[in-house]
């Protein structure tokens, strides 16, 4: 069974940093691209960042470019999101999602982890 | 940047057909997928590559994509289909873009 389990969400002050993790199981982790998708409370989905199966390409939404860094460790079946210079508008549930091998959709999602940026 | 536009809300009577649109520049040249999200749950794909249904998704869900508009159609809508629906497409193949979401009400 494919599982994606996010962790690392917390309450953090504006300007602070946080690192999210996504632990994967039930599939060959190194065969798939992955993304982070966030959802502010009561709002819609926003794609945040994506990484290819081997990590050779990363992409970011304009709203986080230069502040967030996505990475992965295929030996540990783990995906990460380093978030720096956090802003109140970064407050959201952050989901880890697997990009299906055809590349055009997300076939599995984690349950999300909540990041709250507040003073 | 690329944008996708969805109506904020759609209402449908039980048993009727619901159509939810997603509009973007030359969206028909890209693959669209659709996600259903119920309160407190993670999104679930209901349509991928414009018109394909994942296993386990009822046949009443269908999709199309042409020109500037992708459409999710739910035939014989049931109360259990009440949820938020989001379209997704990829800009330059690597940057994901979601529509703003549509709240489907079955009344």
XYZ file of N, CA and C in Angstrom:
678
model
N 0.847 -1.193 0.000
C 0.000 0.000 0.000
C 0.884 1.245 0.000
N 0.613 2.140 -0.927
C 1.364 3.393 -0.995
C 0.984 4.287 0.180
N 2.001 4.780 0.856
C 1.763 5.720 1.958
C 2.733 6.884 1.879
N 2.210 8.067 2.128
C 3.013 9.285 2.240
C 2.630 9.927 3.565
N 3.619 10.117 4.431
C 3.339 10.640 5.763
C 4.194 11.871 6.014
N 3.526 13.016 6.083
C 4.221 14.280 6.314
C 4.431 14.508 7.810
N 5.473 15.258 8.124
C 5.725 15.644 9.501
C 6.519 16.943 9.501
N 6.618 17.541 10.667
C 7.428 18.739 10.811
C 6.635 20.030 10.951
N 5.334 19.975 10.759
C 4.534 21.184 10.905
C 4.576 21.713 12.334
N 4.471 23.024 12.461
C 4.603 23.638 13.785
C 4.090 25.063 13.725
N 4.065 25.708 14.874
C 3.786 27.142 14.959
C 5.137 27.857 14.972
N 5.315 28.793 14.063
C 6.601 29.461 13.909
C 6.370 30.951 13.717
N 7.306 31.754 14.202
C 7.172 33.212 14.080
C 7.562 33.673 12.673
N 6.998 34.767 12.213
C 7.402 35.319 10.911
C 8.909 35.525 10.847
N 9.471 35.169 9.705
C 10.916 35.258 9.513
C 11.652 34.002 9.896
N 10.960 33.072 10.532
C 11.596 31.836 10.973
C 11.721 30.806 9.875
N 12.308 29.669 10.238
C 12.545 28.574 9.306
C 11.931 27.291 9.847
N 11.611 26.400 8.925
C 11.029 25.117 9.288
C 11.361 24.116 8.197
N 11.542 22.864 8.582
C 11.802 21.814 7.595
C 10.732 20.748 7.700
N 10.024 20.536 6.591
C 9.018 19.491 6.524
C 9.626 18.223 5.931
N 9.104 17.088 6.367
C 9.526 15.798 5.829
C 8.319 15.023 5.352
N 8.544 14.137 4.396
C 7.509 13.238 3.898
C 8.143 11.855 3.782
N 7.676 10.932 4.588
C 8.192 9.560 4.569
C 7.304 8.704 3.678
N 7.923 8.041 2.710
C 7.174 7.255 1.744
C 7.388 5.763 1.966
N 6.375 4.993 1.633
C 6.482 3.537 1.707
C 5.486 2.912 0.745
N 5.721 1.646 0.425
C 4.779 0.923 -0.423
C 5.041 1.029 -1.908
N 6.130 1.713 -2.303
C 6.472 1.814 -3.719
C 7.960 2.113 -3.854
N 8.475 2.005 -5.060
C 9.883 2.293 -5.313
C 10.060 3.803 -5.402
N 10.479 4.383 -4.291
C 10.499 5.846 -4.121
C 11.275 6.533 -5.232
N 12.414 5.987 -5.584
C 13.293 6.636 -6.546
C 12.780 6.634 -7.972
N 11.625 6.031 -8.212
C 11.062 5.983 -9.556
C 10.093 7.123 -9.847
N 9.790 7.951 -8.839
C 8.710 8.921 -8.981
C 9.119 10.347 -8.661
N 8.552 11.274 -9.454
C 8.627 12.666 -9.086
C 7.624 12.954 -7.972
N 7.902 13.990 -7.200
C 7.069 14.344 -6.051
C 6.885 15.849 -5.995
N 5.823 16.254 -5.334
C 5.555 17.676 -5.153
C 5.062 17.954 -3.742
N 5.183 19.216 -3.357
C 4.507 19.743 -2.177
C 3.367 20.628 -2.674
N 2.205 20.430 -2.074
C 1.012 21.218 -2.371
C 0.488 21.731 -1.038
N 0.100 22.994 -0.983
C -0.393 23.525 0.279
C -1.822 24.037 0.139
N -2.443 24.176 1.298
C -3.831 24.656 1.337
C -4.013 25.479 2.607
N -4.159 26.791 2.434
C -4.445 27.647 3.575
C -5.828 27.286 4.118
N -6.049 27.434 5.419
C -7.332 27.060 6.011
C -8.507 27.707 5.283
N -9.427 26.879 4.815
C -10.605 27.383 4.132
C -10.379 27.855 2.709
N -9.164 27.642 2.179
C -8.827 28.117 0.829
C -8.554 26.944 -0.103
N -8.152 27.268 -1.333
C -7.928 26.239 -2.340
C -6.523 25.659 -2.305
N -6.295 24.694 -3.192
C -4.990 24.048 -3.309
C -4.024 24.947 -4.068
N -2.771 24.940 -3.629
C -1.713 25.689 -4.312
C -0.498 24.783 -4.460
N -0.088 24.547 -5.682
C 1.153 23.802 -5.919
C 2.319 24.662 -5.457
N 3.235 24.064 -4.681
C 4.330 24.821 -4.081
C 5.667 24.525 -4.769
N 5.962 23.230 -4.932
C 7.273 22.865 -5.452
C 7.252 21.423 -5.937
N 8.121 21.109 -6.899
C 8.218 19.753 -7.403
C 9.668 19.358 -7.626
N 9.924 18.046 -7.595
C 11.268 17.523 -7.800
C 11.168 16.252 -8.628
N 12.115 16.069 -9.549
C 12.123 14.880 -10.387
C 12.572 13.661 -9.594
N 12.454 12.490 -10.215
C 12.735 11.234 -9.521
C 14.149 11.174 -8.959
N 15.100 11.788 -9.675
C 16.492 11.716 -9.207
C 16.976 13.035 -8.631
N 16.095 13.992 -8.518
C 16.450 15.271 -7.914
C 17.196 16.219 -8.822
N 17.302 15.889 -10.123
C 18.125 16.747 -10.977
C 17.398 18.013 -11.429
N 16.095 18.056 -11.189
C 15.351 19.272 -11.512
C 14.368 19.583 -10.388
N 14.343 20.841 -10.004
C 13.387 21.316 -9.010
C 12.680 22.551 -9.561
N 11.433 22.711 -9.177
C 10.642 23.864 -9.614
C 9.859 24.414 -8.436
N 9.551 25.715 -8.513
C 8.885 26.381 -7.408
C 7.807 27.334 -7.910
N 6.779 27.494 -7.094
C 5.810 28.539 -7.354
C 6.483 29.890 -7.091
N 6.033 30.910 -7.811
C 6.621 32.239 -7.628
C 6.513 32.707 -6.179
N 5.461 32.293 -5.491
C 5.209 32.760 -4.128
C 6.248 32.260 -3.120
N 7.004 31.227 -3.475
C 7.976 30.664 -2.524
C 9.396 30.648 -3.083
N 9.552 31.026 -4.339
C 10.861 30.971 -4.984
C 11.868 31.805 -4.214
N 13.027 31.228 -3.957
C 14.075 31.923 -3.216
C 13.969 31.762 -1.713
N 12.851 31.249 -1.216
C 12.673 31.058 0.237
C 12.568 29.577 0.606
N 11.979 28.774 -0.287
C 11.780 27.342 -0.021
C 12.735 26.529 -0.893
N 13.156 25.379 -0.354
C 14.007 24.455 -1.107
C 13.480 23.037 -0.946
N 13.210 22.395 -2.062
C 12.769 21.003 -2.043
C 13.972 20.097 -2.267
N 13.973 18.953 -1.591
C 15.039 17.983 -1.775
C 14.507 16.597 -1.457
N 15.298 15.593 -1.767
C 14.886 14.215 -1.498
C 16.099 13.362 -1.175
N 15.841 12.287 -0.444
C 16.868 11.307 -0.141
C 16.304 9.949 -0.534
N 16.688 9.480 -1.710
C 16.111 8.232 -2.212
C 16.535 7.027 -1.378
N 17.672 7.119 -0.724
C 18.111 6.006 0.124
C 17.249 5.868 1.371
N 16.632 6.988 1.769
C 15.806 6.987 2.974
C 14.325 7.162 2.661
N 13.980 7.081 1.363
C 12.572 7.192 0.950
C 11.908 8.438 1.545
N 12.603 9.548 1.452
C 12.120 10.762 2.097
C 12.193 11.982 1.189
N 11.184 12.823 1.330
C 11.088 14.102 0.643
C 11.124 15.201 1.698
N 11.732 16.329 1.340
C 11.861 17.419 2.306
C 11.437 18.748 1.685
N 11.065 19.675 2.564
C 10.830 21.055 2.143
C 11.428 21.956 3.209
N 12.511 22.625 2.864
C 13.126 23.604 3.759
C 12.468 24.948 3.490
N 11.857 25.512 4.521
C 11.122 26.763 4.374
C 11.814 27.837 5.208
N 12.307 28.865 4.555
C 12.979 29.971 5.228
C 12.192 31.260 5.070
N 12.514 32.221 5.881
C 11.884 33.546 5.831
C 10.363 33.403 5.743
N 9.809 32.653 6.660
C 8.377 32.356 6.600
C 7.538 33.605 6.850
N 6.408 33.644 6.174
C 5.471 34.767 6.245
C 4.115 34.259 6.741
N 3.298 35.133 7.295
C 1.958 34.679 7.727
C 1.167 34.017 6.599
N 1.362 34.466 5.373
C 0.620 33.888 4.239
C 1.111 32.490 3.862
N 2.163 32.002 4.504
C 2.608 30.629 4.296
C 1.846 29.649 5.193
N 1.008 30.189 6.077
C 0.202 29.340 6.949
C -0.715 28.453 6.110
N -0.591 27.131 6.293
C -1.355 26.201 5.466
C -1.090 24.768 5.909
N -1.943 23.889 5.445
C -1.634 22.465 5.462
C -0.726 22.196 4.264
N 0.338 21.457 4.498
C 1.270 21.110 3.429
C 1.161 19.617 3.148
N 0.835 19.313 1.894
C 0.679 17.928 1.462
C 1.860 17.522 0.584
N 2.279 16.298 0.767
C 3.224 15.646 -0.121
C 2.397 14.842 -1.124
N 2.739 14.920 -2.413
C 1.958 14.211 -3.426
C 2.883 13.553 -4.436
N 2.537 12.334 -4.836
C 3.320 11.594 -5.822
C 2.802 11.894 -7.226
N 3.747 12.218 -8.110
C 3.383 12.496 -9.489
C 3.448 11.195 -10.267
N 2.313 10.791 -10.813
C 2.234 9.517 -11.514
C 3.219 9.504 -12.675
N 3.670 8.298 -13.068
C 4.785 8.191 -14.002
C 4.556 8.789 -15.380
N 3.288 8.900 -15.799
C 3.043 9.604 -17.061
C 3.369 11.081 -16.886
N 3.401 11.506 -15.636
C 3.828 12.868 -15.305
C 2.740 13.887 -15.151
N 1.502 13.544 -15.421
C 0.518 14.586 -15.564
C -0.510 14.697 -14.458
N -0.376 13.896 -13.400
C -1.306 14.049 -12.302
C -0.721 13.444 -11.038
N -1.386 13.755 -9.911
C -0.985 13.216 -8.625
C -1.877 12.034 -8.287
N -1.254 10.873 -8.114
C -2.061 9.691 -7.845
C -2.160 9.346 -6.355
N -1.233 9.837 -5.546
C -1.311 9.609 -4.108
C -0.922 10.887 -3.368
N -1.613 11.104 -2.248
C -1.385 12.266 -1.404
C -1.186 11.813 0.034
N -0.407 12.592 0.784
C -0.325 12.359 2.214
C -1.505 13.009 2.915
N -1.479 12.951 4.236
C -2.591 13.504 5.034
C -2.370 14.962 5.394
N -1.169 15.457 5.146
C -0.883 16.871 5.385
C -0.306 17.147 6.769
N 0.454 18.231 6.853
C 0.984 18.703 8.127
C 0.777 20.209 8.177
N 0.374 20.728 9.334
C -0.039 22.131 9.442
C 1.137 23.010 9.853
N 1.356 24.038 9.077
C 2.338 25.072 9.391
C 1.580 26.359 9.694
N 1.832 26.916 10.863
C 1.193 28.160 11.256
C 2.278 29.198 11.499
N 2.225 30.284 10.751
C 3.200 31.359 10.894
C 2.495 32.533 11.562
N 2.878 32.777 12.809
C 2.183 33.802 13.579
C 3.077 34.299 14.700
N 2.942 35.589 14.987
C 3.703 36.149 16.099
C 2.923 36.030 17.402
N 2.578 34.143 -15.604
C 2.297 32.816 -15.063
C 0.962 32.310 -15.603
N 0.799 31.020 -15.567
C -0.392 30.392 -16.119
C -1.490 30.343 -15.068
N -2.722 30.633 -15.484
C -3.846 30.649 -14.556
C -4.963 29.739 -15.041
N -5.647 29.113 -14.085
C -6.827 28.309 -14.362
C -7.997 28.879 -13.564
N -9.143 29.011 -14.228
C -10.308 29.621 -13.601
C -11.456 28.627 -13.501
N -12.003 28.488 -12.307
C -13.165 27.644 -12.060
C -14.277 28.483 -11.443
N -15.523 28.100 -11.654
C -16.606 28.784 -10.941
C -16.518 28.442 -9.466
N -16.775 29.406 -8.588
C -16.647 29.125 -7.145
C -17.620 28.066 -6.652
N -18.798 28.020 -7.265
C -19.802 27.083 -6.790
C -20.688 26.585 -7.928
N -21.149 25.367 -7.764
C -22.113 24.750 -8.676
C -23.110 23.995 -7.813
N -24.374 24.153 -8.149
C -25.434 23.430 -7.443
C -26.136 22.478 -8.396
N -26.555 21.337 -7.877
C -27.216 20.340 -8.708
C -28.207 19.567 -7.847
N -29.283 19.143 -8.449
C -30.246 18.298 -7.743
C -29.810 16.841 -7.831
N -30.130 16.053 -6.826
C -29.757 14.628 -6.875
C -30.305 13.966 -8.134
N -29.444 13.168 -8.763
C -29.850 12.468 -9.969
C -29.613 13.237 -11.249
N -29.352 14.532 -11.123
C -29.093 15.357 -12.309
C -27.602 15.376 -12.639
N -27.278 16.049 -13.749
C -25.890 16.133 -14.208
C -25.253 17.442 -13.773
N -24.075 17.320 -13.171
C -23.303 18.495 -12.769
C -22.112 18.652 -13.706
N -21.887 19.881 -14.138
C -20.723 20.182 -14.975
C -19.900 21.276 -14.311
N -18.621 21.016 -14.161
C -17.693 21.976 -13.566
C -16.620 22.284 -14.602
N -16.444 23.566 -14.892
C -15.487 23.951 -15.922
C -14.195 24.480 -15.325
N -13.171 24.407 -16.133
C -11.833 24.891 -15.782
C -11.276 25.541 -17.034
N -10.993 26.838 -16.968
C -10.577 27.567 -18.161
C -9.154 28.090 -18.044
N -8.403 27.940 -19.120
C -7.045 28.452 -19.185
C -6.601 28.549 -20.629
N -5.618 29.395 -20.877
C -5.158 29.623 -22.245
C -4.646 28.331 -22.876
N -5.252 27.932 -23.966
C -4.879 26.702 -24.677
C -4.787 25.500 -23.742
N -5.718 25.438 -22.796
C -5.724 24.319 -21.850
C -5.853 22.990 -22.585
N -6.549 22.989 -23.714
C -6.727 21.775 -24.489
C -5.416 21.185 -24.995
N -4.356 21.978 -24.993
C -3.038 21.484 -25.413
C -2.285 20.824 -24.271
N -2.870 20.876 -23.087
C -2.239 20.268 -21.907
C -3.150 19.158 -21.399
N -2.633 18.318 -20.519
C -3.459 17.334 -19.840
C -4.048 17.959 -18.576
N -5.348 17.783 -18.398
C -6.016 18.243 -17.182
C -6.365 17.046 -16.308
N -6.282 17.253 -15.012
C -6.754 16.253 -14.057
C -7.671 16.953 -13.059
N -8.505 16.169 -12.408
C -9.490 16.692 -11.467
C -9.387 15.968 -10.133
N -9.537 16.738 -9.050
C -9.408 16.204 -7.698
C -10.649 16.547 -6.890
N -11.110 15.574 -6.139
C -12.235 15.755 -5.230
C -11.678 15.851 -3.816
N -12.144 16.839 -3.073
C -11.710 16.969 -1.686
C -12.916 17.187 -0.788
N -13.087 16.296 0.166
C -14.150 16.429 1.151
C -13.563 17.026 2.417
N -14.386 17.655 3.246
C -13.880 18.336 4.446
C -13.018 17.432 5.319
N -11.857 17.941 5.682
C -10.962 17.214 6.559
C -10.201 16.083 5.909
N -10.311 15.948 4.579
C -9.638 14.865 3.877
C -8.650 15.401 2.847
N -7.715 14.548 2.456
C -6.783 14.895 1.387
C -7.489 14.765 0.039
N -6.994 15.476 -0.964
C -7.606 15.363 -2.299
C -7.456 13.952 -2.864
N -8.402 13.609 -3.741
C -8.391 12.316 -4.435
C -8.602 12.592 -5.915
N -7.780 11.983 -6.780
C -7.953 12.177 -8.208
C -9.198 11.431 -8.681
N -10.034 12.112 -9.477
C -11.219 11.470 -10.027
C -11.146 11.360 -11.551
N -10.376 12.241 -12.179
C -10.150 12.188 -13.624
C -8.694 12.580 -13.875
N -8.013 11.844 -14.741
C -6.660 12.213 -15.122
C -6.517 12.154 -16.642
N -5.490 12.816 -17.145
C -5.271 12.889 -18.591
C -6.577 13.167 -19.333
N -7.238 14.218 -18.901
C -8.460 14.770 -19.495
C -9.718 13.943 -19.255
N -9.653 12.638 -19.470
C -10.888 11.862 -19.493
C -10.754 10.436 -18.963
N -9.682 10.139 -18.267
C -9.481 8.788 -17.742
C -9.883 8.722 -16.267
N -10.548 7.633 -15.925
C -10.979 7.434 -14.550
C -10.075 6.435 -13.856
N -9.550 6.799 -12.651
C -8.760 5.814 -11.889
C -9.666 4.677 -11.429
N -9.065 3.543 -11.152
C -9.853 2.441 -10.618
C -10.482 2.861 -9.296
N -11.721 2.469 -9.120
C -12.432 2.798 -7.895
C -13.273 4.054 -7.986
N -13.081 4.840 -9.049
C -13.906 6.037 -9.246
C -15.134 5.646 -10.054
N -16.328 6.012 -9.571
C -17.561 5.610 -10.261
C -17.629 6.104 -11.708
N -18.327 5.342 -12.521
C -18.462 5.672 -13.943
C -19.204 6.983 -14.179
N -19.922 7.457 -13.184
C -20.657 8.710 -13.377
C -19.728 9.915 -13.515
N -18.450 9.743 -13.185
C -17.471 10.814 -13.365
C -16.830 10.695 -14.750
N -16.864 11.815 -15.511
C -16.223 11.835 -16.816
C -15.599 13.198 -17.048
N -14.715 13.273 -18.029
C -14.046 14.525 -18.296
C -13.790 14.757 -19.766
N -13.597 16.018 -20.125
C -13.243 16.385 -21.489
C -12.349 17.608 -21.430
N -11.644 17.862 -22.517
C -10.727 19.012 -22.543
C -10.480 19.403 -23.989
N -10.861 20.636 -24.326
C -10.683 21.111 -25.689
C -10.637 22.634 -25.692
N -9.846 23.164 -26.602
C -9.759 24.617 -26.682
C -9.169 25.197 -25.409
N -9.925 26.051 -24.763
C -9.476 26.684 -23.524
C -10.177 26.149 -22.282
N -10.978 25.078 -22.448
C -11.801 24.636 -21.329
C -11.778 23.119 -21.125
N -11.530 22.736 -19.879
C -11.705 21.348 -19.449
C -12.977 21.287 -18.613
N -13.687 20.172 -18.730
C -14.954 20.024 -18.028
C -15.020 18.695 -17.298
N -15.402 18.763 -16.045
C -15.689 17.569 -15.248
C -17.202 17.414 -15.217
N -17.681 16.262 -15.596
C -19.118 15.998 -15.619
C -19.437 14.856 -14.672
N -20.433 15.078 -13.844
C -20.903 14.035 -12.931
C -22.338 13.742 -13.298
N -22.582 12.562 -13.832
C -23.926 12.172 -14.250
C -24.629 11.446 -13.109
N -25.920 11.721 -12.951
C -26.637 11.069 -11.862
C -26.001 11.402 -10.516
N -25.800 12.684 -10.274
C -25.094 13.134 -9.079
C -25.755 12.627 -7.809
N -24.912 12.186 -6.886
C -25.402 11.691 -5.604
C -24.944 12.607 -4.481
N -25.630 12.497 -3.363
C -25.282 13.334 -2.207
C -23.824 13.130 -1.799
N -23.312 11.944 -1.973
C -21.929 11.635 -1.603
C -20.919 12.383 -2.476
N -21.359 12.944 -3.596
C -20.464 13.681 -4.493
C -20.266 15.128 -4.048
N -21.002 15.550 -3.032
C -20.849 16.922 -2.542
C -19.443 17.096 -1.982
N -18.708 18.032 -2.544
C -17.291 18.204 -2.205
C -16.746 19.414 -2.955
N -15.488 19.721 -2.696
C -14.767 20.712 -3.495
C -14.017 19.977 -4.601
N -14.014 20.581 -5.783
C -13.333 19.975 -6.929
C -12.311 20.956 -7.494
N -11.122 20.434 -7.792
C -10.026 21.255 -8.309
C -9.494 20.653 -9.604
N -9.238 21.515 -10.578
C -8.534 21.062 -11.776
C -7.048 21.370 -11.613
N -6.245 20.628 -12.337
C -4.785 20.794 -12.314
C -4.261 20.641 -13.728
N -3.354 21.517 -14.111
C -2.614 21.376 -15.361
C -1.165 21.774 -15.088
N -0.294 21.510 -16.065
C 1.127 21.763 -15.873
C 1.619 22.800 -16.876
N 2.254 23.830 -16.355
C 2.826 24.882 -17.175
C 4.249 24.483 -17.539
N 4.540 24.422 -18.815
C 5.853 23.989 -19.297
C 6.219 22.602 -18.809
N 5.223 21.848 -18.413
C 5.432 20.465 -18.000
C 5.999 20.271 -16.618
N 6.408 21.349 -15.951
C 7.082 21.166 -14.658
C 6.505 21.989 -13.520
N 5.697 22.975 -13.826
C 5.114 23.817 -12.776
C 3.621 23.517 -12.709
N 3.185 23.015 -11.566
C 1.780 22.687 -11.403
C 0.927 23.926 -11.177
N -0.264 23.913 -11.728
C -1.209 25.014 -11.556
C -2.576 24.420 -11.240
N -3.144 24.817 -10.102
C -4.481 24.392 -9.729
C -5.474 25.513 -10.051
N -6.675 25.123 -10.397
C -7.762 26.081 -10.453
C -8.152 26.453 -9.035
N -8.963 27.505 -8.909
C -9.323 28.010 -7.595
C -10.270 27.107 -6.804
N -10.832 26.105 -7.471
C -11.724 25.186 -6.798
C -13.185 25.541 -6.972
N -14.019 24.506 -7.007
C -15.468 24.667 -7.131
C -16.148 23.857 -6.051
N -17.006 24.511 -5.302
C -17.773 23.804 -4.279
C -19.046 23.267 -4.929
N -19.179 21.957 -4.956
C -20.359 21.327 -5.521
C -21.355 21.052 -4.403
N -22.546 21.615 -4.558
C -23.624 21.402 -3.598
C -24.703 20.552 -4.249
N -25.105 19.504 -3.571
C -26.164 18.625 -4.076
C -27.395 18.863 -3.211
N -28.400 19.499 -3.795
C -29.580 19.853 -3.003
C -30.873 19.539 -3.709
